[in-house]
mmCIF file of C-alpha atoms in Angstrom:
data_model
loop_
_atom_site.group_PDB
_atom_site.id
_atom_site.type_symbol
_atom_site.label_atom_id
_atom_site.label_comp_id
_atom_site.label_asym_id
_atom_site.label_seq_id
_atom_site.Cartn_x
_atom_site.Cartn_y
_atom_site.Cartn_z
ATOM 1 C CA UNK A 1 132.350 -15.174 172.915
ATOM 2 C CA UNK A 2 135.409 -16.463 174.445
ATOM 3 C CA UNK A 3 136.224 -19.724 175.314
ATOM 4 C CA UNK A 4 136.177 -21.625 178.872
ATOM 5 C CA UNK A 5 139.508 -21.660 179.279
ATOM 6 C CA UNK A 6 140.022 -18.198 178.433
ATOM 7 C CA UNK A 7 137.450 -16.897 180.943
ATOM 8 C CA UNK A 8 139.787 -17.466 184.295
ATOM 9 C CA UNK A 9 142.955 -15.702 182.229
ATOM 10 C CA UNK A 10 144.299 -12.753 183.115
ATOM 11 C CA UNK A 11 147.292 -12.247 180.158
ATOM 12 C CA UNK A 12 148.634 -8.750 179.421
ATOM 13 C CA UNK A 13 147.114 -7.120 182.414
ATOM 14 C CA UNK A 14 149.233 -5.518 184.892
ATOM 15 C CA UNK A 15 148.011 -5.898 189.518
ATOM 16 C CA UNK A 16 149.339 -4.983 192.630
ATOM 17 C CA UNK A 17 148.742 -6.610 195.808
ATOM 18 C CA UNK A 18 149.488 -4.632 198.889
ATOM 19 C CA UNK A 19 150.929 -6.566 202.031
ATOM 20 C CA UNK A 20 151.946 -10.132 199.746
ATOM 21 C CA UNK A 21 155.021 -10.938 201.163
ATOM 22 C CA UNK A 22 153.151 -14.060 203.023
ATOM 23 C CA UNK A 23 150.248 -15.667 203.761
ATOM 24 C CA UNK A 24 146.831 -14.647 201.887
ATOM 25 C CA UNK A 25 148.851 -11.965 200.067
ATOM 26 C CA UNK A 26 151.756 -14.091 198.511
ATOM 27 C CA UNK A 27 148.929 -16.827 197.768
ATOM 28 C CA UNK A 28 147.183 -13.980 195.914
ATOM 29 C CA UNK A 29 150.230 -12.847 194.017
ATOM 30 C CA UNK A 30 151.113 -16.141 193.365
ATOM 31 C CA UNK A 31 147.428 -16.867 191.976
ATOM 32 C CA UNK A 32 147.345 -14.006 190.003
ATOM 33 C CA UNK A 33 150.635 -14.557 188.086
ATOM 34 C CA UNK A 34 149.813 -18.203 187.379
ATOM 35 C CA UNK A 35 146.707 -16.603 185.028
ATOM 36 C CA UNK A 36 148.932 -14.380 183.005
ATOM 37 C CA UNK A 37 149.001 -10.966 185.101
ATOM 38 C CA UNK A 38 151.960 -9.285 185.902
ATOM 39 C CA UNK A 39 152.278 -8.549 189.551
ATOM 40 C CA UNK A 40 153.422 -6.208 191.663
ATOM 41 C CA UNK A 41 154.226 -7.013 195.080
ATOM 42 C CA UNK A 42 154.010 -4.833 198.188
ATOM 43 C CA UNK A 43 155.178 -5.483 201.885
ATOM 44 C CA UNK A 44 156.316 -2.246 204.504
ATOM 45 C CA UNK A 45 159.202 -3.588 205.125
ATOM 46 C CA UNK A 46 159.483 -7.899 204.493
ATOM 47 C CA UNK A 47 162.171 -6.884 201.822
ATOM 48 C CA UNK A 48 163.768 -10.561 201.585
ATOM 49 C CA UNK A 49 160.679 -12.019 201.784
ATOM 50 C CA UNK A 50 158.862 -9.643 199.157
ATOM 51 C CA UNK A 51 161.900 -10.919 196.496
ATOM 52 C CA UNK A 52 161.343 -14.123 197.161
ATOM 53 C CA UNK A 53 157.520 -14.471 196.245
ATOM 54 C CA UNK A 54 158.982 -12.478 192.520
ATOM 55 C CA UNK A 55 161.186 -14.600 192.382
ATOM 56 C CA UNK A 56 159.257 -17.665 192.646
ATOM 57 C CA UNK A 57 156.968 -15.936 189.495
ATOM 58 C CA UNK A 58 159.588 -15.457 187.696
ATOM 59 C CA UNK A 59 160.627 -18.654 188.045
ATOM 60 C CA UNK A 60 157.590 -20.209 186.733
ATOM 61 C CA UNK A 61 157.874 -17.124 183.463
ATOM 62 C CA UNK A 62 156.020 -14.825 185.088
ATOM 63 C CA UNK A 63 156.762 -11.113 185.809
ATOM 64 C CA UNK A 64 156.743 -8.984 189.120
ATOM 65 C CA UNK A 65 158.590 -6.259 190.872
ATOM 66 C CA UNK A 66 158.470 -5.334 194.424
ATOM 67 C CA UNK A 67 157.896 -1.611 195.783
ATOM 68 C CA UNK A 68 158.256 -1.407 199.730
ATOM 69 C CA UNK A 69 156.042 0.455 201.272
ATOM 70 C CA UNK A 70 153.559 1.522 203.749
ATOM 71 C CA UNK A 71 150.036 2.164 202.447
ATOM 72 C CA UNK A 72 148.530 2.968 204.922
ATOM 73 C CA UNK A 73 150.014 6.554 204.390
ATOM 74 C CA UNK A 74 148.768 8.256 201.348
ATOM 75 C CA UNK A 75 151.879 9.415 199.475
ATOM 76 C CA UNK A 76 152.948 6.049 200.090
ATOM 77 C CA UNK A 77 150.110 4.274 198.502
ATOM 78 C CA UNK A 78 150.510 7.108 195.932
ATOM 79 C CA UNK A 79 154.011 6.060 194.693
ATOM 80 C CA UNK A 80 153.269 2.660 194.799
ATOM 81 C CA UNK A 81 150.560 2.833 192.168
ATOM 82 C CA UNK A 82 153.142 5.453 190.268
ATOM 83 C CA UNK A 83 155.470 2.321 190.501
ATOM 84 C CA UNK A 84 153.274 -0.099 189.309
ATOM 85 C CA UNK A 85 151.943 1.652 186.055
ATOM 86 C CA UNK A 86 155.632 2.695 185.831
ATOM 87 C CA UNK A 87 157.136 -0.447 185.764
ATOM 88 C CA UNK A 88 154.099 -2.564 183.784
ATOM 89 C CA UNK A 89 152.603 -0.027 181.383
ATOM 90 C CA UNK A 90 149.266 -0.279 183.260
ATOM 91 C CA UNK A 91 147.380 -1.006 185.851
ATOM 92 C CA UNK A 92 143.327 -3.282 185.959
ATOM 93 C CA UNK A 93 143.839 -5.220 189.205
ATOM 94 C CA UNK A 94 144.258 -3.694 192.709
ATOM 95 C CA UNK A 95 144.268 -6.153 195.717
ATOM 96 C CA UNK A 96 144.039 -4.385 199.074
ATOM 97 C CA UNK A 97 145.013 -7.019 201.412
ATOM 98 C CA UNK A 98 147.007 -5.394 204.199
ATOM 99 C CA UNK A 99 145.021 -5.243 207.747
ATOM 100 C CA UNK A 100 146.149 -4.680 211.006
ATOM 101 C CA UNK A 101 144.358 -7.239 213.763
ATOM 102 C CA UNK A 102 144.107 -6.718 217.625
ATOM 103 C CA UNK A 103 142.485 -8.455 220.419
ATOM 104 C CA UNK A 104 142.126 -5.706 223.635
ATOM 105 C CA UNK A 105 138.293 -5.036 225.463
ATOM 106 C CA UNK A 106 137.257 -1.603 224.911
ATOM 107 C CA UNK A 107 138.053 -0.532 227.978
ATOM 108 C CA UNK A 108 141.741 -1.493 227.307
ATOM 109 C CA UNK A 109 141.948 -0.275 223.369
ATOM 110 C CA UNK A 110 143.759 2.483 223.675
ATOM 111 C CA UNK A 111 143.979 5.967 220.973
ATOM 112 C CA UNK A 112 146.547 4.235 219.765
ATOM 113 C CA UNK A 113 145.451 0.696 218.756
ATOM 114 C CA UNK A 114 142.306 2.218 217.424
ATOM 115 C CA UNK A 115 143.686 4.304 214.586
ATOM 116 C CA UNK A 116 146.843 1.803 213.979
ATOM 117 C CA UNK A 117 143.763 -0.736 213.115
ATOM 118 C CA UNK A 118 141.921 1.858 211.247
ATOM 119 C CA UNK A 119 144.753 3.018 209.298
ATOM 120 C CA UNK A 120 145.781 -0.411 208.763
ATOM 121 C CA UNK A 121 142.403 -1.649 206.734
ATOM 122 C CA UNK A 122 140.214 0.943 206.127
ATOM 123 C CA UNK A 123 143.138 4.060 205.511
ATOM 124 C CA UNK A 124 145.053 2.021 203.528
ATOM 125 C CA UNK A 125 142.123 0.705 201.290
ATOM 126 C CA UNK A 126 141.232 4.043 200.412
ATOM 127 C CA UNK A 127 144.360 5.743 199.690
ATOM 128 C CA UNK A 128 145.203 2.668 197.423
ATOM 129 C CA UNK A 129 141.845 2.837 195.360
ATOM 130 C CA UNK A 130 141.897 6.511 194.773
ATOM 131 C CA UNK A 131 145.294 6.142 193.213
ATOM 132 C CA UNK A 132 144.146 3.272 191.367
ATOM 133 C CA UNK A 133 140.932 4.624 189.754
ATOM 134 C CA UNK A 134 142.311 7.112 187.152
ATOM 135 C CA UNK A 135 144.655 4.700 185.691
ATOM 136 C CA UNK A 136 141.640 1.445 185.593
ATOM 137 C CA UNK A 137 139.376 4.601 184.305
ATOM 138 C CA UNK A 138 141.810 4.842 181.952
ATOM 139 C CA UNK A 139 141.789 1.721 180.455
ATOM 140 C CA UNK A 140 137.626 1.124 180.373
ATOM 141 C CA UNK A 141 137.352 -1.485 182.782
ATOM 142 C CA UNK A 142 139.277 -3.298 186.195
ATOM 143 C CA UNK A 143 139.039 -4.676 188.934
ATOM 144 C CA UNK A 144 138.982 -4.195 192.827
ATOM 145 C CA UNK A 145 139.294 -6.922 195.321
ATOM 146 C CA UNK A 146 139.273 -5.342 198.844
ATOM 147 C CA UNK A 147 139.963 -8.245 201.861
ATOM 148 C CA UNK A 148 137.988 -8.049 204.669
ATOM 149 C CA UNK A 149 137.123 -10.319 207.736
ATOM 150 C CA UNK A 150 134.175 -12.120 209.323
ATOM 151 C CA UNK A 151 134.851 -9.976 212.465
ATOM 152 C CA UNK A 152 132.997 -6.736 210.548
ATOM 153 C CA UNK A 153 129.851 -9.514 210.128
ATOM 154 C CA UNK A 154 129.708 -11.728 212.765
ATOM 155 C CA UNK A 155 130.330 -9.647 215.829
ATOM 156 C CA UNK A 156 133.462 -10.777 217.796
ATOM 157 C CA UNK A 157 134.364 -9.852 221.495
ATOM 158 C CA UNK A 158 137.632 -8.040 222.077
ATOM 159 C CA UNK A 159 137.366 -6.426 218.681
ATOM 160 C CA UNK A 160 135.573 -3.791 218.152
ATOM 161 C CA UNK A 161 138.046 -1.610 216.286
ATOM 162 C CA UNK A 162 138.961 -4.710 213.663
ATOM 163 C CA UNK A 163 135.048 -5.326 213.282
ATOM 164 C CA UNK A 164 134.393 -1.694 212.594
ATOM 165 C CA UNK A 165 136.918 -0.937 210.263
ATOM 166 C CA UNK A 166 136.395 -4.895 208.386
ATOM 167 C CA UNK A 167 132.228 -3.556 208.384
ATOM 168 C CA UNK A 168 133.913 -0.352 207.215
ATOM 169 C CA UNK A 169 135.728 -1.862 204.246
ATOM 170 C CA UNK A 170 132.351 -4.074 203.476
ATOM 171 C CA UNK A 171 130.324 -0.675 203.058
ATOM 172 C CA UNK A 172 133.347 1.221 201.075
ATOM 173 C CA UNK A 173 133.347 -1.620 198.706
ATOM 174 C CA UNK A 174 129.455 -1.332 198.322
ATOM 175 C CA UNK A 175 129.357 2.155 197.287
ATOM 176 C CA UNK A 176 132.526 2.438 195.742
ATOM 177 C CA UNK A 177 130.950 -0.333 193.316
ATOM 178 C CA UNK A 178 128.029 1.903 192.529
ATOM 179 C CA UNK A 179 130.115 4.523 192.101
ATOM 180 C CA UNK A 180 132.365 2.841 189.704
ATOM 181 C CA UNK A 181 130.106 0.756 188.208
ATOM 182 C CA UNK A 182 129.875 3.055 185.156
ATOM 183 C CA UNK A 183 133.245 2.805 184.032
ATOM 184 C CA UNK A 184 133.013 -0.930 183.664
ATOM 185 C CA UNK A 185 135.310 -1.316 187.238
ATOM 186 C CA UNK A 186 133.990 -3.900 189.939
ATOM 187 C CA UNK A 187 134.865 -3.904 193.317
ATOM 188 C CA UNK A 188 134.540 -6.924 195.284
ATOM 189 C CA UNK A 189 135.017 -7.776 199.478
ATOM 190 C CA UNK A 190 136.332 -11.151 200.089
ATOM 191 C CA UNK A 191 135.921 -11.567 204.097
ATOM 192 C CA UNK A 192 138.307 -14.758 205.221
ATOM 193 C CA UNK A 193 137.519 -16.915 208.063
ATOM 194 C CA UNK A 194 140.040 -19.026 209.842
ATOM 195 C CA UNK A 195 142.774 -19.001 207.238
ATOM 196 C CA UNK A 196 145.955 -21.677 207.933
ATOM 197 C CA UNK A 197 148.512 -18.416 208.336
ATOM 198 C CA UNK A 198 151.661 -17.542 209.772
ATOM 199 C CA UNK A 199 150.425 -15.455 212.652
ATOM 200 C CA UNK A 200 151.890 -12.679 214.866
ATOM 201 C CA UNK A 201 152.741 -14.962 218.166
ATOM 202 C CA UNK A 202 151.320 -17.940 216.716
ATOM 203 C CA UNK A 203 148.298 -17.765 218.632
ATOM 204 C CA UNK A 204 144.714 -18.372 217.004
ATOM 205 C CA UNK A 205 142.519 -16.240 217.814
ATOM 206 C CA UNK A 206 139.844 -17.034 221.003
ATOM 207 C CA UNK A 207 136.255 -16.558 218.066
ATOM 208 C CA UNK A 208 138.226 -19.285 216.471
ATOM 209 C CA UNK A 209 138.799 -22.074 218.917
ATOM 210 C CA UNK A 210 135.680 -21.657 220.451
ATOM 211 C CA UNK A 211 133.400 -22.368 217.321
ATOM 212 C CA UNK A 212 134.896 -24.215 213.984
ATOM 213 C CA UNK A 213 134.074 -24.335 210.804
ATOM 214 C CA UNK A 214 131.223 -26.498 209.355
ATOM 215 C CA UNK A 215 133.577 -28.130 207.177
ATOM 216 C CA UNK A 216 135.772 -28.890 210.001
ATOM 217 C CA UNK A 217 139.051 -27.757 208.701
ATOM 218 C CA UNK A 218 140.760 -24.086 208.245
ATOM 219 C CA UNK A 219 140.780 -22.604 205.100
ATOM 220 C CA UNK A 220 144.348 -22.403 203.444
ATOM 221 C CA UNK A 221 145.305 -19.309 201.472
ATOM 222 C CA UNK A 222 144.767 -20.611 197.982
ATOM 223 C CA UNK A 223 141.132 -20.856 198.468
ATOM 224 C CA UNK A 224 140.480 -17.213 199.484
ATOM 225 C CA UNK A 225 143.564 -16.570 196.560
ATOM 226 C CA UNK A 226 141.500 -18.225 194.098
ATOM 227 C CA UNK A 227 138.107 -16.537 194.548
ATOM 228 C CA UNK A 228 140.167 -13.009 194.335
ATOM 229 C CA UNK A 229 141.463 -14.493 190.805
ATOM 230 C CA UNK A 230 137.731 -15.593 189.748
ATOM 231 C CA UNK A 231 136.731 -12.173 190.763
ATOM 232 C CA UNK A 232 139.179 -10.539 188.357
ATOM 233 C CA UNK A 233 139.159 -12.815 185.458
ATOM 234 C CA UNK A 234 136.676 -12.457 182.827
ATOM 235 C CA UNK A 235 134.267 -15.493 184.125
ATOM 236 C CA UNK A 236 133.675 -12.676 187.232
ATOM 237 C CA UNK A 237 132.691 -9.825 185.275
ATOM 238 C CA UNK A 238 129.446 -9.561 186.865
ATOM 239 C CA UNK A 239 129.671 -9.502 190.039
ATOM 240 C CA UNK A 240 130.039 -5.947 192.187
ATOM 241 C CA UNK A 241 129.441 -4.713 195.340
ATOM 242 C CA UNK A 242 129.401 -8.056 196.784
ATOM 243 C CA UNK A 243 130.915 -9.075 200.498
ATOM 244 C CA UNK A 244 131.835 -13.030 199.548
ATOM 245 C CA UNK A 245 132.607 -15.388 202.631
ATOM 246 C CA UNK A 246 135.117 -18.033 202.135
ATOM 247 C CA UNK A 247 135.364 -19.142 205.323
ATOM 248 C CA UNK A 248 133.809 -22.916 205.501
ATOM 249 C CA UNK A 249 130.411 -22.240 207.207
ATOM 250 C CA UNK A 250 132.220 -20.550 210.132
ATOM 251 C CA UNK A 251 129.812 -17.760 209.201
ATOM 252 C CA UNK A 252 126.507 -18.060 207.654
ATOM 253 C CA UNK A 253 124.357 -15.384 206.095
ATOM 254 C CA UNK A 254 121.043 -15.463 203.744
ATOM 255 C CA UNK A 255 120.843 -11.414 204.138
#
């Protein structure tokens, strides 16, 4: 039996975490590196700002790369996995972070903001786990952290195609956990509330000033970072299939 101390350590393993160029991403990455894993991180196209979250592991004696790209098309998410085990050796933690969030009725979401949100989260998530599977297969256990929202749970007007593909990612991860359960691989949904991020236009959304949190603050990135890092260490071994909300009582459920 290990240790404490050794249960939240991740040394010698290799992760990537797609879209952690900022906010709940770069927290991640950041987390992640801090326990001993070697990171790789991903942003489309943040290039400057993708270097400077390795460099700011490296600078603490950590190690990460950074592989541009978008995931949310499949040879894309492909070579990014190709990168990772390239670059590290291996591969036992994939982080799919990236999302794509818009606020339009249904009467104004158009064929085109639809499928850029679906691509975005639920796409993305899937090209990026079957990539990852052979290589955690490979290795006789890892670990999947999928991020979703508490728009897929709570039901929030003027987004219908972020709460169906965020509901989307909540089932994926249920039955992808069954499915991989097996091979010693858990996969885990971590749906944010209001997180303290840099946000497109600054603007927070409308679910989020009319009702706060029951701990009357936001939620800053290291606390959703930190339950992804529980959920990979050893101390989370056994928990799979779960949606966990970390988003201070903004959202509530006994189910």
């Amino acid at each position: 039996m290990t240790d404490t101390a050794d249960r939240s350590r991740l040394d010698g393993l290799a992760a990537v975490v797609t879209g952690s160029a900022r906010n709940l991403g770069r927290a991640t990455a950041l987390a992640l590196a801090e326990a001993g894993a070697a990171v790789m991180i991903n942003a489309r196209s943040s290039q400057a700002e993708a270097e400077a979250v390795a460099d700011e592991i490296r600078a603490k004696g950590g190690h990460a790369s950074v592989h541009l790209c978008d995931v949310s098309d499949s040879e894309s998410a492909d070579r990014l996995i190709a990168a990772t085990v390239a670059t590290f050796g291996r591969l036992d933690i994939l982080v799919n972070n990236v999302g794509v969030r818009r606020s339009t009725s249904i009467t104004e979401t158009t064929d085109e903001d639809w499928r850029a949100v679906m691509a975005g989260c639920m796409d993305a998530t899937f090209y990026c786990c079957r990539a990852a599977v052979p290589h955690l297969r490979r290795n006789g256990w890892g670990g999947i952290v999928n991020i979703g929202g508490v728009s897929g749970h709570a039901g929030v007007a003027g987004r219908t195609h972020v709460g169906s593909a965020k509901a989307g990612i909540a089932g994926f991860t249920a039955a992808l956990a069954a499915e991989l359960a097996p091979d010693n691989i858990t996969v885990n949904c971590i749906a944010p509330g209001h997180i303290e991020t840099e946000r497109n236009g600054g603007e927070l959304p409308p679910h989020f000033k009319a009702r706060h949190a029951l701990l009357g603050r936001p939620g800053e990135p290291f606390e959703v970072a930190e339950t992804v890092r529980f959920l990979c260490s050893p101390g989370g071994r056994y928990i799979t299939g779960e949606t966990i909300h970390v988003n201070g009582g903004w959202y509530i459920t006994i189910a």
